[in-house]
Each structure stands twice: as structure tokens, then as C-alpha cells.
């Protein structure tokens, strides 16, 4: 599904968005925008957040997501900036160093005075925030019971109410900056992704999911005023729904390897396709290549660039950060934990406002002599043991449960 969504992004940029922004590239192939791919990618991202966050530590999960996202993004920003400065036609305008720093720091959406170096980069801060909020909220039990269902509807309905009658547009600048920077008008995309996961887990029924999808399409239209793209997004999301619980699509078996290759480099394709693709199409046009040749040449060049980015940046950086980098972080944190434990044992009781967890540290044949119970250690009788049977000492350690 990721391949299909990225293909929709590339198709829209090469056949419609590029000629609209730069008429010298030729006429668009169709009359209405069909901006469905990037939004669908956020839906898929939300779905896989739910699938993967349940496996192991949420802290390690968050680190692995960041390690996959940020290194190729940073390199793509630098590469696209260099391409635009060196090869972009003068009449297209040039990005500034301030734009570069804002994009690298993922703050461009908060500042209306800077521009995205590549229009596709608007999804990156939203994904990073989604990873962070998921890592914080999941351990608190947000994903269980009715709370997550209430949260889904709030994510869809509340931004529409806040935006009604262009309230945000007529609000103070700081509210507009927070609205755009936090991506509150995109929350419905994450909500329907979570809803698809709930349906795949059989925690909600198909009618409930259908209502969520209709509400999401309406919210998308309310925020964008683009009916064609909102309907197209709904149709593509319906395909995602079918893929989550439907049978394997055996019709694609003959091209499975090609699809797997494109899936592996799909993030690189997304990062490289828009502004870099426009520049490639421009120079192909200068060489006398026709419109169809420009599209095919641009797609081929973007695939090669994405493969290079994946092979020499994304994969090595991810491997380093999730192995060696993770060990370095663990070594930094370990002395701090040991120091805190020693302080607790030295003072005999934990500081005020400290939460506790009970850690089993070993079995002993008998407890301390009467009147000699050590500080920070308490005796606990285990179920099913006789009163005089050996018990385990339970160490009271400070820290989050």
C-alpha cells in the first residue's frame, strides 16, 4: 500500500503539480488536483504505529522510528537545497539559508516567513510528533477500552469545529502558527489510520469504520476545500482498508520482487520526487525531450536517487543508531540509574513524590534478624507459602512503573 500511495504522489507531481507551478514544463494531463498520496501515507503510518508500538519497549520503538526517519530526511534536504541552488532556473526563485535551517530543524510549518524546500516535507514533522505522542500515550493505557474510540472522534470533529467559518484564518498569528505547526487540521488522517487498525483487530465493526471514513472525508474537505482530492483520498483509503483484512492479492505475485524493491526505497522516492523532479524535467525539456519523455525520465532519475539514499544513508544510519548508538545511550543512562539507587539505599528511604515499583532481587533462606531490617528493603509473604517458609526479599526501587 505504501508503494501505491507514493506512486500517487509522484504521479500528481509529474503530471499536474509541476506544470501548474511551472507552465514552461507543458500542460497538465488533467484538470483537477488529486492530492491523495501524501495524506494516505499518513493514514498508513498511523496504522503501522498501532501495529508496531505494542512490541517491546516504547522508548526503543520511538528511537527506531526516529532513526529510520531523520537521517535520510536530513540528507534529502541538503541534497535538494544544493540541486535548487545550482540547477534551478533563476525565474523559479531560490531557497535561502534560513529556509534550509528551518527545514532541517523541522520548524518550517511554525514560521510563515520561511518556505519548505520541498513541498512534500510537510508530512515529516507530523510523523515525528505522531511517534512521540504515541510513545507517551500508549504506556498510559490510551489504546485500551473506550478511550481510544472517543479520542478518534475527537481528533476528527474538534478541529472541524475550531476551523468553522475560517476562525483560524482570522485568529492571531500565534494561533495560526500553532495550528499549522502542530498539524491540527491533519488529525483526521491519523484518526482513520487508528480506526483501520481497530477494525483489523475486530475491536470496532464495519459500520463504525464506515462512519469514521465518511467523517474523515468530510473533515478533509472542510480543511482543504478540495472536493476531488477528498473523494479520491477516501477511495484510496478504502483500498487500504481492504488490504488490512482481505486475502493476499495474488494477482501481483509475478511482480512481487519489483514491488518489494519499490517498497524498500519508497521513503527515498517520496523525499526526492518533487522539487528535484521539477528540475530534472526542466533540463530534459531544454534538451528537447517531449512531455511524456520528461515524466518517464524524471521517474527513472528519482528511483535511482531514492535507491542511493536508501542504500548509502537510510539503511547504514538505521543500523548504526539502533545498535551502536543505542548501546552508547544505555551506557550514559546506566551510571545515572546506579547513582540514584545508591542514594536511595544511603538515605534509607526514597525522596518525596517518588513512585515505586517492586523488583525481585533474589531468594534468601531467612530474613534479617529481628530489629535489623535494612533500609529500603521490606519483607513480603508470597501466596501459597507457609508462614515459616523462605521468602524473597523485595527491593523497593524508585522509578516509573
mmCIF file of C-alpha atoms in Angstrom:
data_model
loop_
_atom_site.group_PDB
_atom_site.id
_atom_site.type_symbol
_atom_site.label_atom_id
_atom_site.label_comp_id
_atom_site.label_asym_id
_atom_site.label_seq_id
_atom_site.Cartn_x
_atom_site.Cartn_y
_atom_site.Cartn_z
ATOM 1 C CA UNK A 1 0.000 0.000 0.000
ATOM 2 C CA UNK A 2 2.931 2.316 0.664
ATOM 3 C CA UNK A 3 4.057 1.816 -2.938
ATOM 4 C CA UNK A 4 0.608 2.737 -4.237
ATOM 5 C CA UNK A 5 0.453 5.885 -2.080
ATOM 6 C CA UNK A 6 3.945 7.027 -3.108
ATOM 7 C CA UNK A 7 3.102 6.305 -6.745
ATOM 8 C CA UNK A 8 0.070 8.583 -6.370
ATOM 9 C CA UNK A 9 2.352 11.321 -5.001
ATOM 10 C CA UNK A 10 4.808 11.022 -7.896
ATOM 11 C CA UNK A 11 2.045 10.850 -10.486
ATOM 12 C CA UNK A 12 0.405 14.003 -9.156
ATOM 13 C CA UNK A 13 3.660 15.948 -9.052
ATOM 14 C CA UNK A 14 4.871 14.949 -12.518
ATOM 15 C CA UNK A 15 1.571 15.207 -14.385
ATOM 16 C CA UNK A 16 -0.241 18.067 -12.665
ATOM 17 C CA UNK A 17 1.552 19.987 -9.915
ATOM 18 C CA UNK A 18 4.781 20.549 -11.833
ATOM 19 C CA UNK A 19 3.146 22.077 -14.945
ATOM 20 C CA UNK A 20 0.801 24.185 -12.768
ATOM 21 C CA UNK A 21 3.697 25.685 -10.802
ATOM 22 C CA UNK A 22 5.985 25.939 -13.843
ATOM 23 C CA UNK A 23 3.941 26.321 -17.053
ATOM 24 C CA UNK A 24 7.063 26.086 -19.201
ATOM 25 C CA UNK A 25 7.080 22.339 -18.460
ATOM 26 C CA UNK A 26 3.914 21.879 -20.517
ATOM 27 C CA UNK A 27 0.216 21.366 -19.943
ATOM 28 C CA UNK A 28 -1.138 19.313 -17.026
ATOM 29 C CA UNK A 29 -2.514 15.943 -18.052
ATOM 30 C CA UNK A 30 -5.804 16.521 -16.196
ATOM 31 C CA UNK A 31 -7.855 19.464 -14.991
ATOM 32 C CA UNK A 32 -8.302 18.975 -11.243
ATOM 33 C CA UNK A 33 -5.743 18.330 -8.479
ATOM 34 C CA UNK A 34 -5.676 14.852 -6.981
ATOM 35 C CA UNK A 35 -3.663 15.299 -3.799
ATOM 36 C CA UNK A 36 -4.301 11.917 -2.204
ATOM 37 C CA UNK A 37 -0.932 10.158 -1.862
ATOM 38 C CA UNK A 38 0.698 12.081 0.993
ATOM 39 C CA UNK A 39 -2.467 12.034 3.095
ATOM 40 C CA UNK A 40 -2.815 8.293 2.544
ATOM 41 C CA UNK A 41 0.788 7.819 3.637
ATOM 42 C CA UNK A 42 -0.093 9.401 6.993
ATOM 43 C CA UNK A 43 -3.044 7.016 7.306
ATOM 44 C CA UNK A 44 -0.744 4.060 6.667
ATOM 45 C CA UNK A 45 1.811 5.481 9.111
ATOM 46 C CA UNK A 46 -0.829 5.722 11.862
ATOM 47 C CA UNK A 47 -1.928 2.140 11.180
ATOM 48 C CA UNK A 48 1.618 0.789 11.481
ATOM 49 C CA UNK A 49 2.240 2.834 14.624
ATOM 50 C CA UNK A 50 -0.543 0.814 16.251
ATOM 51 C CA UNK A 51 0.792 -2.456 14.857
ATOM 52 C CA UNK A 52 4.397 -1.978 15.964
ATOM 53 C CA UNK A 53 4.248 0.029 19.195
ATOM 54 C CA UNK A 54 2.891 -2.947 21.158
ATOM 55 C CA UNK A 55 6.093 -4.923 20.604
ATOM 56 C CA UNK A 56 8.655 -4.275 23.337
ATOM 57 C CA UNK A 57 9.744 -1.016 24.925
ATOM 58 C CA UNK A 58 8.024 2.129 23.669
ATOM 59 C CA UNK A 59 11.268 4.057 24.208
ATOM 60 C CA UNK A 60 13.219 1.726 21.934
ATOM 61 C CA UNK A 61 10.333 1.756 19.475
ATOM 62 C CA UNK A 62 10.417 5.564 19.347
ATOM 63 C CA UNK A 63 14.184 5.571 18.860
ATOM 64 C CA UNK A 64 13.939 3.082 15.977
ATOM 65 C CA UNK A 65 11.296 5.228 14.251
ATOM 66 C CA UNK A 66 13.376 8.382 14.618
ATOM 67 C CA UNK A 67 16.470 6.531 13.412
ATOM 68 C CA UNK A 68 14.615 5.488 10.287
ATOM 69 C CA UNK A 69 13.136 8.925 9.614
ATOM 70 C CA UNK A 70 15.626 11.679 10.356
ATOM 71 C CA UNK A 71 18.961 10.693 8.698
ATOM 72 C CA UNK A 72 17.575 10.247 5.143
ATOM 73 C CA UNK A 73 15.393 13.315 5.606
ATOM 74 C CA UNK A 74 18.376 15.490 6.602
ATOM 75 C CA UNK A 75 20.436 14.276 3.640
ATOM 76 C CA UNK A 76 17.490 14.757 1.255
ATOM 77 C CA UNK A 77 17.032 18.350 2.482
ATOM 78 C CA UNK A 78 20.712 19.139 1.915
ATOM 79 C CA UNK A 79 20.718 17.437 -1.498
ATOM 80 C CA UNK A 80 17.530 19.176 -2.684
ATOM 81 C CA UNK A 81 18.824 22.536 -1.454
ATOM 82 C CA UNK A 82 22.052 22.035 -3.412
ATOM 83 C CA UNK A 83 20.150 20.983 -6.553
ATOM 84 C CA UNK A 84 17.919 24.046 -6.375
ATOM 85 C CA UNK A 85 20.791 26.461 -5.774
ATOM 86 C CA UNK A 86 22.950 25.017 -8.549
ATOM 87 C CA UNK A 87 20.491 23.994 -11.266
ATOM 88 C CA UNK A 88 17.136 25.649 -10.702
ATOM 89 C CA UNK A 89 16.216 28.331 -13.265
ATOM 90 C CA UNK A 90 16.598 31.848 -11.879
ATOM 91 C CA UNK A 91 12.967 32.732 -12.548
ATOM 92 C CA UNK A 92 11.829 29.951 -10.206
ATOM 93 C CA UNK A 93 13.338 31.673 -7.185
ATOM 94 C CA UNK A 94 15.957 30.339 -4.794
ATOM 95 C CA UNK A 95 15.649 28.936 -1.267
ATOM 96 C CA UNK A 96 17.538 30.814 1.436
ATOM 97 C CA UNK A 97 19.850 29.605 4.164
ATOM 98 C CA UNK A 98 17.111 30.436 6.659
ATOM 99 C CA UNK A 99 14.787 28.117 4.748
ATOM 100 C CA UNK A 100 17.441 25.409 4.920
ATOM 101 C CA UNK A 101 17.827 25.616 8.699
ATOM 102 C CA UNK A 102 14.079 25.732 9.265
ATOM 103 C CA UNK A 103 13.648 22.588 7.163
ATOM 104 C CA UNK A 104 16.496 20.755 8.880
ATOM 105 C CA UNK A 105 15.069 21.608 12.298
ATOM 106 C CA UNK A 106 11.524 20.683 11.193
ATOM 107 C CA UNK A 107 10.205 24.103 12.215
ATOM 108 C CA UNK A 108 9.193 25.473 8.805
ATOM 109 C CA UNK A 109 5.495 24.806 9.443
ATOM 110 C CA UNK A 110 5.584 27.018 12.540
ATOM 111 C CA UNK A 111 7.078 30.030 10.748
ATOM 112 C CA UNK A 112 5.131 31.604 7.862
ATOM 113 C CA UNK A 113 8.196 33.622 6.860
ATOM 114 C CA UNK A 114 10.123 30.533 5.685
ATOM 115 C CA UNK A 115 9.339 28.079 2.910
ATOM 116 C CA UNK A 116 9.542 24.341 2.600
ATOM 117 C CA UNK A 117 12.476 23.431 0.374
ATOM 118 C CA UNK A 118 10.321 20.621 -0.985
ATOM 119 C CA UNK A 119 6.549 20.713 -0.714
ATOM 120 C CA UNK A 120 6.458 17.031 0.241
ATOM 121 C CA UNK A 121 8.263 17.694 3.510
ATOM 122 C CA UNK A 122 5.117 18.868 5.318
ATOM 123 C CA UNK A 123 4.438 15.295 6.473
ATOM 124 C CA UNK A 124 7.766 14.787 8.283
ATOM 125 C CA UNK A 125 7.107 16.932 11.397
ATOM 126 C CA UNK A 126 3.649 15.368 11.695
ATOM 127 C CA UNK A 127 5.071 11.864 11.606
ATOM 128 C CA UNK A 128 7.678 12.718 14.224
ATOM 129 C CA UNK A 129 5.033 14.240 16.501
ATOM 130 C CA UNK A 130 2.815 11.183 15.973
ATOM 131 C CA UNK A 131 5.656 8.863 17.013
ATOM 132 C CA UNK A 132 6.322 10.969 20.099
ATOM 133 C CA UNK A 133 2.709 11.230 21.244
ATOM 134 C CA UNK A 134 2.186 7.514 20.643
ATOM 135 C CA UNK A 135 5.247 6.641 22.752
ATOM 136 C CA UNK A 136 3.961 8.869 25.566
ATOM 137 C CA UNK A 137 0.279 7.908 25.483
ATOM 138 C CA UNK A 138 0.460 4.169 24.827
ATOM 139 C CA UNK A 139 2.011 3.252 28.224
ATOM 140 C CA UNK A 140 -0.724 5.339 29.885
ATOM 141 C CA UNK A 141 -3.346 2.944 28.512
ATOM 142 C CA UNK A 142 -4.891 5.217 25.900
ATOM 143 C CA UNK A 143 -5.130 2.318 23.458
ATOM 144 C CA UNK A 144 -7.467 0.228 25.609
ATOM 145 C CA UNK A 145 -11.182 0.350 26.272
ATOM 146 C CA UNK A 146 -13.473 3.099 25.060
ATOM 147 C CA UNK A 147 -10.933 5.875 25.482
ATOM 148 C CA UNK A 148 -9.309 5.311 22.115
ATOM 149 C CA UNK A 149 -12.694 5.393 20.339
ATOM 150 C CA UNK A 150 -13.585 8.689 21.991
ATOM 151 C CA UNK A 151 -10.149 10.011 21.059
ATOM 152 C CA UNK A 152 -10.663 9.094 17.388
ATOM 153 C CA UNK A 153 -13.893 11.035 17.089
ATOM 154 C CA UNK A 154 -12.411 14.000 18.953
ATOM 155 C CA UNK A 155 -9.456 14.059 16.532
ATOM 156 C CA UNK A 156 -11.891 14.272 13.604
ATOM 157 C CA UNK A 157 -14.637 16.534 14.945
ATOM 158 C CA UNK A 158 -12.871 19.065 17.211
ATOM 159 C CA UNK A 159 -10.542 20.545 14.520
ATOM 160 C CA UNK A 160 -13.513 20.959 12.158
ATOM 161 C CA UNK A 161 -15.419 22.897 14.824
ATOM 162 C CA UNK A 162 -12.382 25.047 15.590
ATOM 163 C CA UNK A 163 -11.891 25.784 11.889
ATOM 164 C CA UNK A 164 -15.569 26.521 11.175
ATOM 165 C CA UNK A 165 -16.202 29.774 9.282
ATOM 166 C CA UNK A 166 -12.438 30.277 8.850
ATOM 167 C CA UNK A 167 -11.945 31.023 12.549
ATOM 168 C CA UNK A 168 -8.296 30.016 12.430
ATOM 169 C CA UNK A 169 -7.635 32.226 9.402
ATOM 170 C CA UNK A 170 -8.960 35.235 11.323
ATOM 171 C CA UNK A 171 -7.189 34.347 14.573
ATOM 172 C CA UNK A 172 -3.987 35.938 15.911
ATOM 173 C CA UNK A 173 -0.778 34.928 14.180
ATOM 174 C CA UNK A 174 0.462 32.767 17.055
ATOM 175 C CA UNK A 175 -2.704 30.659 16.866
ATOM 176 C CA UNK A 176 -2.273 30.192 13.117
ATOM 177 C CA UNK A 177 1.383 29.196 13.658
ATOM 178 C CA UNK A 178 0.436 26.648 16.320
ATOM 179 C CA UNK A 179 -2.422 25.325 14.179
ATOM 180 C CA UNK A 180 -0.222 24.774 11.127
ATOM 181 C CA UNK A 181 2.881 23.705 13.035
ATOM 182 C CA UNK A 182 1.102 21.064 15.094
ATOM 183 C CA UNK A 183 -0.875 19.925 12.068
ATOM 184 C CA UNK A 184 -4.205 20.020 13.899
ATOM 185 C CA UNK A 185 -6.015 20.148 10.553
ATOM 186 C CA UNK A 186 -4.451 16.770 9.703
ATOM 187 C CA UNK A 187 -5.517 14.860 12.820
ATOM 188 C CA UNK A 188 -8.302 13.092 10.927
ATOM 189 C CA UNK A 189 -5.666 11.267 8.859
ATOM 190 C CA UNK A 190 -4.155 9.685 11.951
ATOM 191 C CA UNK A 191 -7.618 9.015 13.381
ATOM 192 C CA UNK A 192 -8.760 6.936 10.408
ATOM 193 C CA UNK A 193 -5.436 5.048 10.435
ATOM 194 C CA UNK A 194 -6.038 4.094 14.068
ATOM 195 C CA UNK A 195 -9.636 3.241 13.214
ATOM 196 C CA UNK A 196 -8.497 0.852 10.468
ATOM 197 C CA UNK A 197 -6.241 -0.877 12.997
ATOM 198 C CA UNK A 198 -9.140 -1.210 15.463
ATOM 199 C CA UNK A 199 -11.262 -2.721 12.720
ATOM 200 C CA UNK A 200 -8.461 -5.106 11.720
ATOM 201 C CA UNK A 201 -8.284 -6.178 15.394
ATOM 202 C CA UNK A 202 -12.097 -6.615 15.378
ATOM 203 C CA UNK A 203 -12.477 -4.017 18.122
ATOM 204 C CA UNK A 204 -14.944 -1.984 16.048
ATOM 205 C CA UNK A 205 -17.396 -3.108 13.408
ATOM 206 C CA UNK A 206 -17.528 -2.259 9.730
ATOM 207 C CA UNK A 207 -20.413 0.263 10.160
ATOM 208 C CA UNK A 208 -18.355 2.148 12.762
ATOM 209 C CA UNK A 209 -15.337 2.187 10.441
ATOM 210 C CA UNK A 210 -17.511 3.377 7.544
ATOM 211 C CA UNK A 211 -18.785 6.273 9.658
ATOM 212 C CA UNK A 212 -15.205 7.156 10.597
ATOM 213 C CA UNK A 213 -14.182 7.142 6.935
ATOM 214 C CA UNK A 214 -17.105 9.359 5.855
ATOM 215 C CA UNK A 215 -16.374 11.775 8.713
ATOM 216 C CA UNK A 216 -12.703 11.814 7.761
ATOM 217 C CA UNK A 217 -13.508 12.614 4.131
ATOM 218 C CA UNK A 218 -15.762 15.453 5.240
ATOM 219 C CA UNK A 219 -13.072 16.784 7.617
ATOM 220 C CA UNK A 220 -10.551 16.606 4.782
ATOM 221 C CA UNK A 221 -12.857 18.639 2.562
ATOM 222 C CA UNK A 222 -13.629 21.128 5.362
ATOM 223 C CA UNK A 223 -9.925 21.821 5.849
ATOM 224 C CA UNK A 224 -8.830 21.850 2.198
ATOM 225 C CA UNK A 225 -11.937 22.900 0.214
ATOM 226 C CA UNK A 226 -10.765 20.367 -2.404
ATOM 227 C CA UNK A 227 -13.680 18.043 -3.132
ATOM 228 C CA UNK A 228 -11.980 15.974 -5.847
ATOM 229 C CA UNK A 229 -8.938 15.229 -3.700
ATOM 230 C CA UNK A 230 -11.102 14.458 -0.657
ATOM 231 C CA UNK A 231 -13.152 11.912 -2.588
ATOM 232 C CA UNK A 232 -10.009 10.422 -4.149
ATOM 233 C CA UNK A 233 -8.429 10.175 -0.709
ATOM 234 C CA UNK A 234 -11.494 8.339 0.582
ATOM 235 C CA UNK A 235 -11.341 5.837 -2.267
ATOM 236 C CA UNK A 236 -7.627 5.178 -1.769
ATOM 237 C CA UNK A 237 -8.185 4.783 1.979
ATOM 238 C CA UNK A 238 -10.893 2.230 1.233
ATOM 239 C CA UNK A 239 -8.274 0.224 -0.672
ATOM 240 C CA UNK A 240 -6.056 0.363 2.423
ATOM 241 C CA UNK A 241 -8.983 -0.988 4.458
ATOM 242 C CA UNK A 242 -9.387 -3.929 2.075
ATOM 243 C CA UNK A 243 -5.678 -4.695 2.270
ATOM 244 C CA UNK A 244 -5.601 -4.909 6.073
ATOM 245 C CA UNK A 245 -8.048 -7.781 6.470
ATOM 246 C CA UNK A 246 -8.571 -9.073 2.967
ATOM 247 C CA UNK A 247 -6.808 -12.037 1.352
ATOM 248 C CA UNK A 248 -3.408 -11.684 -0.304
ATOM 249 C CA UNK A 249 -3.583 -10.100 -3.730
ATOM 250 C CA UNK A 250 -2.137 -12.974 -5.757
ATOM 251 C CA UNK A 251 -2.520 -11.024 -8.978
ATOM 252 C CA UNK A 252 0.691 -9.168 -8.066
ATOM 253 C CA UNK A 253 2.726 -12.334 -7.462
ATOM 254 C CA UNK A 254 4.604 -12.133 -10.813
ATOM 255 C CA UNK A 255 5.915 -8.670 -9.905
ATOM 256 C CA UNK A 256 6.400 -9.298 -6.171
ATOM 257 C CA UNK A 257 10.151 -8.635 -6.254
ATOM 258 C CA UNK A 258 9.707 -5.359 -8.081
ATOM 259 C CA UNK A 259 7.058 -4.256 -5.582
ATOM 260 C CA UNK A 260 9.302 -5.235 -2.655
ATOM 261 C CA UNK A 261 12.144 -3.194 -4.163
ATOM 262 C CA UNK A 262 9.913 -0.154 -4.598
ATOM 263 C CA UNK A 263 8.576 -0.575 -1.061
ATOM 264 C CA UNK A 264 12.128 -0.594 0.283
ATOM 265 C CA UNK A 265 13.011 2.684 -1.431
ATOM 266 C CA UNK A 266 9.558 4.283 -1.124
ATOM 267 C CA UNK A 267 10.603 6.766 1.565
ATOM 268 C CA UNK A 268 13.514 7.895 -0.584
ATOM 269 C CA UNK A 269 11.209 8.305 -3.585
ATOM 270 C CA UNK A 270 8.893 10.447 -1.504
ATOM 271 C CA UNK A 271 11.767 12.658 -0.305
ATOM 272 C CA UNK A 272 13.328 13.130 -3.736
ATOM 273 C CA UNK A 273 10.454 13.342 -6.185
ATOM 274 C CA UNK A 274 9.024 16.861 -6.106
ATOM 275 C CA UNK A 275 11.431 19.812 -6.393
ATOM 276 C CA UNK A 276 14.277 17.660 -7.646
ATOM 277 C CA UNK A 277 11.876 16.121 -10.146
ATOM 278 C CA UNK A 278 10.833 19.545 -11.422
ATOM 279 C CA UNK A 279 14.467 20.483 -12.048
ATOM 280 C CA UNK A 280 15.121 17.209 -13.874
ATOM 281 C CA UNK A 281 12.018 17.712 -16.030
ATOM 282 C CA UNK A 282 13.138 21.269 -16.841
ATOM 283 C CA UNK A 283 16.543 20.214 -18.129
ATOM 284 C CA UNK A 284 15.023 17.334 -20.091
ATOM 285 C CA UNK A 285 12.746 19.903 -21.709
ATOM 286 C CA UNK A 286 15.795 22.043 -22.544
ATOM 287 C CA UNK A 287 17.281 19.001 -24.273
ATOM 288 C CA UNK A 288 14.188 18.750 -26.470
ATOM 289 C CA UNK A 289 12.521 15.833 -24.694
ATOM 290 C CA UNK A 290 8.733 15.750 -25.021
ATOM 291 C CA UNK A 291 6.250 15.807 -22.151
ATOM 292 C CA UNK A 292 5.913 12.031 -21.850
ATOM 293 C CA UNK A 293 9.696 11.647 -22.025
ATOM 294 C CA UNK A 294 10.077 14.229 -19.265
ATOM 295 C CA UNK A 295 7.741 12.262 -16.994
ATOM 296 C CA UNK A 296 9.456 8.933 -17.669
ATOM 297 C CA UNK A 297 12.937 10.405 -17.317
ATOM 298 C CA UNK A 298 12.013 12.156 -14.075
ATOM 299 C CA UNK A 299 10.554 8.991 -12.559
ATOM 300 C CA UNK A 300 13.626 6.946 -13.555
ATOM 301 C CA UNK A 301 16.020 9.523 -12.109
ATOM 302 C CA UNK A 302 14.049 9.752 -8.863
ATOM 303 C CA UNK A 303 14.086 5.962 -8.463
ATOM 304 C CA UNK A 304 17.885 5.932 -8.863
ATOM 305 C CA UNK A 305 18.311 8.773 -6.353
ATOM 306 C CA UNK A 306 15.971 7.033 -3.908
ATOM 307 C CA UNK A 307 17.930 3.785 -4.194
ATOM 308 C CA UNK A 308 21.188 5.621 -3.468
ATOM 309 C CA UNK A 309 19.618 7.389 -0.484
ATOM 310 C CA UNK A 310 18.251 4.109 0.892
ATOM 311 C CA UNK A 311 21.402 2.050 0.380
ATOM 312 C CA UNK A 312 24.016 4.560 1.498
ATOM 313 C CA UNK A 313 22.142 6.678 4.054
ATOM 314 C CA UNK A 314 18.905 5.213 5.404
ATOM 315 C CA UNK A 315 19.985 1.617 5.963
ATOM 316 C CA UNK A 316 23.506 2.267 7.377
ATOM 317 C CA UNK A 317 22.276 5.095 9.623
ATOM 318 C CA UNK A 318 19.399 2.999 10.933
ATOM 319 C CA UNK A 319 21.683 0.062 11.668
ATOM 320 C CA UNK A 320 24.219 2.266 13.472
ATOM 321 C CA UNK A 321 21.694 4.222 15.518
ATOM 322 C CA UNK A 322 19.727 1.156 16.623
ATOM 323 C CA UNK A 323 22.824 -0.874 17.579
ATOM 324 C CA UNK A 324 25.936 1.121 18.445
ATOM 325 C CA UNK A 325 24.022 4.331 19.087
ATOM 326 C CA UNK A 326 21.541 2.552 21.355
ATOM 327 C CA UNK A 327 24.389 0.972 23.351
ATOM 328 C CA UNK A 328 26.004 4.380 23.825
ATOM 329 C CA UNK A 329 22.744 5.783 25.146
ATOM 330 C CA UNK A 330 22.391 2.836 27.502
ATOM 331 C CA UNK A 331 25.916 3.414 28.852
ATOM 332 C CA UNK A 332 25.098 7.056 29.515
ATOM 333 C CA UNK A 333 21.881 6.194 31.356
ATOM 334 C CA UNK A 334 23.257 3.244 33.368
ATOM 335 C CA UNK A 335 25.521 5.263 35.738
ATOM 336 C CA UNK A 336 22.653 7.672 36.424
ATOM 337 C CA UNK A 337 20.387 4.803 37.409
ATOM 338 C CA UNK A 338 23.055 3.238 39.627
ATOM 339 C CA UNK A 339 23.701 6.571 41.322
ATOM 340 C CA UNK A 340 20.018 7.023 42.057
ATOM 341 C CA UNK A 341 19.753 3.534 43.544
ATOM 342 C CA UNK A 342 22.784 4.172 45.777
ATOM 343 C CA UNK A 343 21.263 7.426 47.000
ATOM 344 C CA UNK A 344 18.050 5.622 47.918
ATOM 345 C CA UNK A 345 19.940 2.943 49.846
ATOM 346 C CA UNK A 346 22.141 5.518 51.598
ATOM 347 C CA UNK A 347 19.289 7.607 52.948
ATOM 348 C CA UNK A 348 17.191 4.564 53.828
ATOM 349 C CA UNK A 349 14.018 5.865 52.207
ATOM 350 C CA UNK A 350 13.147 7.390 48.858
ATOM 351 C CA UNK A 351 12.603 11.092 48.267
ATOM 352 C CA UNK A 352 9.123 12.533 48.488
ATOM 353 C CA UNK A 353 6.806 12.358 45.472
ATOM 354 C CA UNK A 354 8.621 9.276 44.149
ATOM 355 C CA UNK A 355 6.667 6.444 42.516
ATOM 356 C CA UNK A 356 7.739 2.884 43.229
ATOM 357 C CA UNK A 357 7.937 -0.485 41.642
ATOM 358 C CA UNK A 358 8.819 -3.748 43.373
ATOM 359 C CA UNK A 359 11.798 -5.632 41.922
ATOM 360 C CA UNK A 360 12.559 -9.194 42.873
ATOM 361 C CA UNK A 361 16.292 -9.431 43.636
ATOM 362 C CA UNK A 362 16.877 -12.905 44.906
ATOM 363 C CA UNK A 363 15.783 -15.683 47.264
ATOM 364 C CA UNK A 364 17.102 -15.933 50.783
ATOM 365 C CA UNK A 365 16.781 -18.724 53.304
ATOM 366 C CA UNK A 366 15.700 -16.415 56.059
ATOM 367 C CA UNK A 367 15.234 -12.728 56.614
ATOM 368 C CA UNK A 368 17.321 -10.326 58.689
ATOM 369 C CA UNK A 369 17.400 -10.690 62.434
ATOM 370 C CA UNK A 370 14.654 -9.027 64.400
ATOM 371 C CA UNK A 371 15.166 -5.282 64.581
ATOM 372 C CA UNK A 372 17.767 -5.293 61.797
ATOM 373 C CA UNK A 373 15.587 -4.829 58.722
ATOM 374 C CA UNK A 374 17.761 -2.944 56.191
ATOM 375 C CA UNK A 375 16.649 0.387 54.814
ATOM 376 C CA UNK A 376 14.789 0.239 51.536
ATOM 377 C CA UNK A 377 14.030 -3.499 51.926
ATOM 378 C CA UNK A 378 10.818 -4.979 53.169
ATOM 379 C CA UNK A 379 9.635 -8.487 53.794
ATOM 380 C CA UNK A 380 6.768 -9.793 51.729
ATOM 381 C CA UNK A 381 4.993 -13.059 52.077
ATOM 382 C CA UNK A 382 4.331 -14.869 48.802
ATOM 383 C CA UNK A 383 0.943 -16.513 48.145
ATOM 384 C CA UNK A 384 0.912 -20.217 48.782
ATOM 385 C CA UNK A 385 3.910 -20.268 51.160
ATOM 386 C CA UNK A 386 3.791 -21.296 54.757
ATOM 387 C CA UNK A 387 4.455 -18.649 57.353
ATOM 388 C CA UNK A 388 7.896 -20.068 58.135
ATOM 389 C CA UNK A 389 8.874 -20.818 54.534
ATOM 390 C CA UNK A 390 11.739 -18.893 52.880
ATOM 391 C CA UNK A 391 10.601 -15.750 51.139
ATOM 392 C CA UNK A 392 12.100 -13.445 48.549
ATOM 393 C CA UNK A 393 13.356 -10.037 49.532
ATOM 394 C CA UNK A 394 11.561 -7.366 47.574
ATOM 395 C CA UNK A 395 13.626 -4.254 46.828
ATOM 396 C CA UNK A 396 11.709 -1.013 46.604
ATOM 397 C CA UNK A 397 13.240 0.911 43.696
ATOM 398 C CA UNK A 398 12.356 4.406 42.639
ATOM 399 C CA UNK A 399 11.229 4.983 39.107
ATOM 400 C CA UNK A 400 8.221 4.795 36.842
ATOM 401 C CA UNK A 401 6.095 1.726 36.948
#
